[in-house]
Amino acid sequence: RWINSKGKVLMNESVVKELKKYIFFSSIGEFIREIGGLIILIILLVIFITNISDILDMFRSEDNMLDKIIGCVMVLFPIFGIVHYCLVVSAPKRIIRRLEEEGELSNVIMDFQKGEKLFGDAVRVGNKYIIGKGTNCIISYKDIKQIYQYIHKTNHFEDYRSLRAYTNDGTKDICQLPRNGAGEQTVRQLIMYICTKNPNIKVGYK
């Protein structure tokens, strides 16, 4: 980082890019799934565009309401999907911009670089902020109202578990945790540490 003529601290561009990548990108497998989903949506949109005249004729016809409903789904699904993807991709940039406006980016960068890495670097625990990998979560301890370990199961089998927090902006999964209770002691220690930063935090589901 360096200081400009007005005395404002500026962040090294490479460090900010590293932070953006960290909060957006969790694993190569997830990245491939996201890209694969986007490609499918684009293919569907191309199919819609190339068959636009037939689809419009279907909407103009007065019979077969079911075909019209199916047509609407075919049109809206790829459009909403692509819009959602664009919002997700642009989230890190919006987060960084908000932190800059609040004057907190330097504190976040410090916690990102010097914070303790837990669970295979799935989360970085700093002095003021906790930063989740691939979750778009940069949360100040003072904004956390409740925190707990969330476990999702399907047919009694555990799919995943996460460190979930209820904040001023709603419920957020900060990071994924090891499944089936692995690292349980570290999870408890992490929650205790977060509570030392904000004694008003409620621990548990209720």
Short mmCIF file of C-alpha atoms in Angstrom, two decimals:
data_model
loop_
_atom_site.label_atom_id
_atom_site.label_comp_id
_atom_site.label_asym_id
_atom_site.label_seq_id
_atom_site.Cartn_x
_atom_site.Cartn_y
_atom_site.Cartn_z
CA ARG A 1 0.00 0.00 0.00
CA TRP A 2 1.01 3.63 -0.33
CA ILE A 3 -0.23 7.15 0.56
CA ASN A 4 -1.47 9.70 -1.96
CA SER A 5 -1.06 13.49 -1.89
CA LYS A 6 -4.14 13.88 0.34
CA GLY A 7 -2.71 11.50 2.93
CA LYS A 8 -5.23 8.76 2.18
CA VAL A 9 -4.01 5.19 2.50
CA LEU A 10 -4.35 3.31 -0.80
CA MET A 11 -4.35 -0.49 -1.07
CA ASN A 12 -2.01 -2.45 -3.27
CA GLU A 13 -4.10 -3.56 -6.26
CA SER A 14 -2.74 -7.12 -6.17
CA VAL A 15 -3.77 -7.55 -2.52
CA VAL A 16 -7.31 -6.33 -3.25
CA LYS A 17 -7.55 -8.74 -6.20
CA GLU A 18 -6.36 -11.57 -3.97
CA LEU A 19 -9.07 -10.71 -1.44
CA LYS A 20 -11.76 -10.61 -4.14
CA LYS A 21 -10.65 -13.99 -5.44
CA TYR A 22 -10.61 -15.45 -1.93
CA ILE A 23 -14.16 -14.47 -1.00
CA PHE A 24 -15.57 -15.51 -4.39
CA PHE A 25 -13.63 -18.63 -5.37
CA SER A 26 -13.71 -21.61 -3.00
CA SER A 27 -12.52 -24.53 -5.13
CA ILE A 28 -11.82 -25.51 -8.72
CA GLY A 29 -14.70 -28.01 -8.61
CA GLU A 30 -17.20 -25.36 -7.59
CA PHE A 31 -15.83 -22.99 -10.22
CA ILE A 32 -16.30 -25.64 -12.93
CA ARG A 33 -19.87 -26.24 -11.76
CA GLU A 34 -20.63 -22.52 -11.88
CA ILE A 35 -19.16 -22.15 -15.36
CA GLY A 36 -20.97 -25.29 -16.52
CA GLY A 37 -24.26 -23.89 -15.26
CA LEU A 38 -23.63 -20.58 -17.01
CA ILE A 39 -22.83 -22.34 -20.30
CA ILE A 40 -26.12 -24.28 -20.10
CA LEU A 41 -28.03 -21.04 -19.48
CA ILE A 42 -26.35 -19.37 -22.44
CA ILE A 43 -27.18 -22.35 -24.68
CA LEU A 44 -30.83 -22.16 -23.62
CA LEU A 45 -30.87 -18.42 -24.31
CA VAL A 46 -29.34 -18.97 -27.77
CA ILE A 47 -31.99 -21.62 -28.51
CA PHE A 48 -34.66 -19.13 -27.48
CA ILE A 49 -33.24 -16.35 -29.67
CA THR A 50 -32.86 -18.59 -32.74
CA ASN A 51 -36.46 -19.78 -32.36
CA ILE A 52 -37.96 -16.43 -31.39
CA SER A 53 -40.46 -16.33 -34.26
CA ASP A 54 -41.91 -19.77 -33.42
CA ILE A 55 -42.14 -18.87 -29.74
CA LEU A 56 -43.94 -15.61 -30.51
CA ASP A 57 -46.40 -17.47 -32.73
CA MET A 58 -47.06 -19.87 -29.86
CA PHE A 59 -47.85 -16.96 -27.53
CA ARG A 60 -50.16 -15.37 -30.08
CA SER A 61 -52.20 -18.54 -30.52
CA GLU A 62 -55.33 -18.80 -28.41
CA ASP A 63 -55.11 -22.50 -27.65
CA ASN A 64 -52.99 -24.73 -25.42
CA MET A 65 -52.28 -22.67 -22.31
CA LEU A 66 -49.84 -25.34 -21.11
CA ASP A 67 -47.53 -24.67 -24.07
CA LYS A 68 -47.58 -20.95 -23.21
CA ILE A 69 -46.62 -21.67 -19.59
CA ILE A 70 -43.78 -23.95 -20.71
CA GLY A 71 -42.66 -21.27 -23.17
CA CYS A 72 -42.59 -18.62 -20.43
CA VAL A 73 -40.48 -20.88 -18.22
CA MET A 74 -38.08 -21.55 -21.12
CA VAL A 75 -37.75 -17.81 -21.72
CA LEU A 76 -37.46 -16.60 -18.13
CA PHE A 77 -35.27 -19.37 -16.69
CA PRO A 78 -32.07 -18.60 -18.66
CA ILE A 79 -32.60 -14.84 -18.36
CA PHE A 80 -33.00 -14.92 -14.57
CA GLY A 81 -30.17 -17.43 -14.31
CA ILE A 82 -27.73 -15.22 -16.21
CA VAL A 83 -28.78 -12.14 -14.21
CA HIS A 84 -28.28 -14.08 -10.97
CA TYR A 85 -24.84 -15.26 -12.12
CA CYS A 86 -23.82 -11.68 -12.99
CA LEU A 87 -24.92 -10.49 -9.54
CA VAL A 88 -22.93 -13.26 -7.84
CA VAL A 89 -19.81 -12.53 -9.91
CA SER A 90 -20.03 -8.80 -9.22
CA ALA A 91 -20.60 -9.27 -5.46
CA PRO A 92 -16.89 -9.07 -4.45
CA LYS A 93 -16.51 -5.77 -6.31
CA ARG A 94 -19.57 -4.34 -4.56
CA ILE A 95 -18.29 -5.53 -1.17
CA ILE A 96 -14.89 -3.90 -1.70
CA ARG A 97 -16.53 -0.66 -2.85
CA ARG A 98 -18.72 -0.59 0.29
CA LEU A 99 -15.71 -1.18 2.53
CA GLU A 100 -13.84 1.65 0.81
CA GLU A 101 -16.78 4.01 1.34
CA GLU A 102 -16.95 3.02 5.02
CA GLY A 103 -13.20 3.50 5.42
CA GLU A 104 -12.77 -0.10 6.59
CA LEU A 105 -10.91 -1.65 3.66
CA SER A 106 -7.49 -1.20 5.28
CA ASN A 107 -8.68 -3.06 8.41
CA VAL A 108 -10.11 -5.89 6.29
CA ILE A 109 -6.90 -6.17 4.28
CA MET A 110 -4.89 -6.37 7.50
CA ASP A 111 -7.13 -9.13 8.87
CA PHE A 112 -7.01 -10.94 5.53
CA GLN A 113 -3.23 -10.93 5.46
CA LYS A 114 -2.52 -11.51 9.15
CA GLY A 115 -5.61 -13.38 10.31
CA GLU A 116 -5.42 -17.01 11.41
CA LYS A 117 -6.27 -19.55 8.71
CA LEU A 118 -8.60 -22.33 9.86
CA PHE A 119 -10.10 -25.46 8.28
CA GLY A 120 -7.67 -25.57 5.37
CA ASP A 121 -7.93 -21.81 4.85
CA ALA A 122 -11.74 -21.97 4.53
CA VAL A 123 -11.86 -18.93 6.81
CA ARG A 124 -9.51 -16.23 8.05
CA VAL A 125 -10.05 -14.96 11.57
CA GLY A 126 -8.79 -11.47 12.15
CA ASN A 127 -8.89 -8.83 14.87
CA LYS A 128 -12.01 -7.03 13.61
CA TYR A 129 -13.33 -9.19 10.79
CA ILE A 130 -13.96 -12.82 9.92
CA ILE A 131 -13.55 -13.59 6.20
CA GLY A 132 -15.02 -16.68 4.53
CA LYS A 133 -13.56 -18.32 1.45
CA GLY A 134 -15.94 -18.59 -1.49
CA THR A 135 -18.91 -17.24 0.49
CA ASN A 136 -18.65 -13.49 -0.24
CA CYS A 137 -18.60 -12.99 3.53
CA ILE A 138 -16.56 -10.27 5.19
CA ILE A 139 -18.26 -9.77 8.53
CA SER A 140 -17.41 -7.45 11.37
CA TYR A 141 -17.77 -9.08 14.78
CA LYS A 142 -19.81 -6.14 16.01
CA ASP A 143 -22.46 -6.85 13.34
CA ILE A 144 -23.02 -10.46 14.47
CA LYS A 145 -26.14 -11.01 16.57
CA GLN A 146 -26.18 -14.82 16.70
CA ILE A 147 -23.79 -17.58 15.64
CA TYR A 148 -24.04 -21.35 15.46
CA GLN A 149 -22.93 -24.46 13.62
CA TYR A 150 -25.47 -25.34 10.92
CA ILE A 151 -25.74 -28.98 9.81
CA HIS A 152 -27.69 -29.93 6.68
CA LYS A 153 -28.79 -33.55 6.27
CA THR A 154 -30.59 -35.52 3.57
CA ASN A 155 -32.17 -38.84 4.60
CA HIS A 156 -30.26 -38.65 7.88
CA PHE A 157 -26.91 -38.32 6.08
CA GLU A 158 -24.90 -35.16 6.53
CA ASP A 159 -24.41 -33.15 3.31
CA TYR A 160 -22.48 -30.26 4.71
CA ARG A 161 -22.09 -28.06 7.75
CA SER A 162 -21.23 -24.40 8.01
CA LEU A 163 -20.57 -21.64 10.49
CA ARG A 164 -23.77 -19.62 10.23
CA ALA A 165 -24.31 -16.13 11.59
CA TYR A 166 -27.32 -13.90 11.91
CA THR A 167 -26.18 -10.34 11.24
CA ASN A 168 -27.63 -6.90 10.63
CA ASP A 169 -27.89 -7.90 6.95
CA GLY A 170 -29.57 -11.26 7.52
CA THR A 171 -28.40 -14.86 7.83
CA LYS A 172 -25.04 -15.75 6.29
CA ASP A 173 -22.94 -18.89 6.00
CA ILE A 174 -19.47 -17.61 6.85
CA CYS A 175 -17.59 -20.75 5.82
CA GLN A 176 -17.91 -24.48 5.35
CA LEU A 177 -16.82 -26.64 8.27
CA PRO A 178 -15.39 -30.17 8.32
CA ARG A 179 -18.18 -32.74 8.13
CA ASN A 180 -19.19 -35.35 10.70
CA GLY A 181 -17.76 -33.47 13.65
CA ALA A 182 -14.13 -33.35 12.51
CA GLY A 183 -12.44 -30.31 14.01
CA GLU A 184 -15.23 -29.87 16.55
CA GLN A 185 -12.90 -28.48 19.20
CA THR A 186 -11.57 -25.86 16.78
CA VAL A 187 -15.14 -24.87 15.89
CA ARG A 188 -15.99 -24.34 19.57
CA GLN A 189 -12.81 -22.34 20.11
CA LEU A 190 -13.60 -20.20 17.07
CA ILE A 191 -17.11 -19.45 18.32
CA MET A 192 -15.73 -18.60 21.77
CA TYR A 193 -13.17 -16.25 20.20
CA ILE A 194 -15.87 -14.49 18.15
CA CYS A 195 -17.91 -14.02 21.32
CA THR A 196 -14.94 -12.37 23.06
CA LYS A 197 -15.02 -9.78 20.27
CA ASN A 198 -18.72 -9.16 20.83
CA PRO A 199 -20.12 -10.34 24.20
CA ASN A 200 -23.69 -9.62 23.01
CA ILE A 201 -23.63 -12.47 20.48
CA LYS A 202 -26.08 -15.30 21.15
CA VAL A 203 -24.66 -18.79 20.61
CA GLY A 204 -26.85 -21.63 19.31
CA TYR A 205 -29.92 -22.12 17.15
CA LYS A 206 -32.37 -20.27 19.43
#
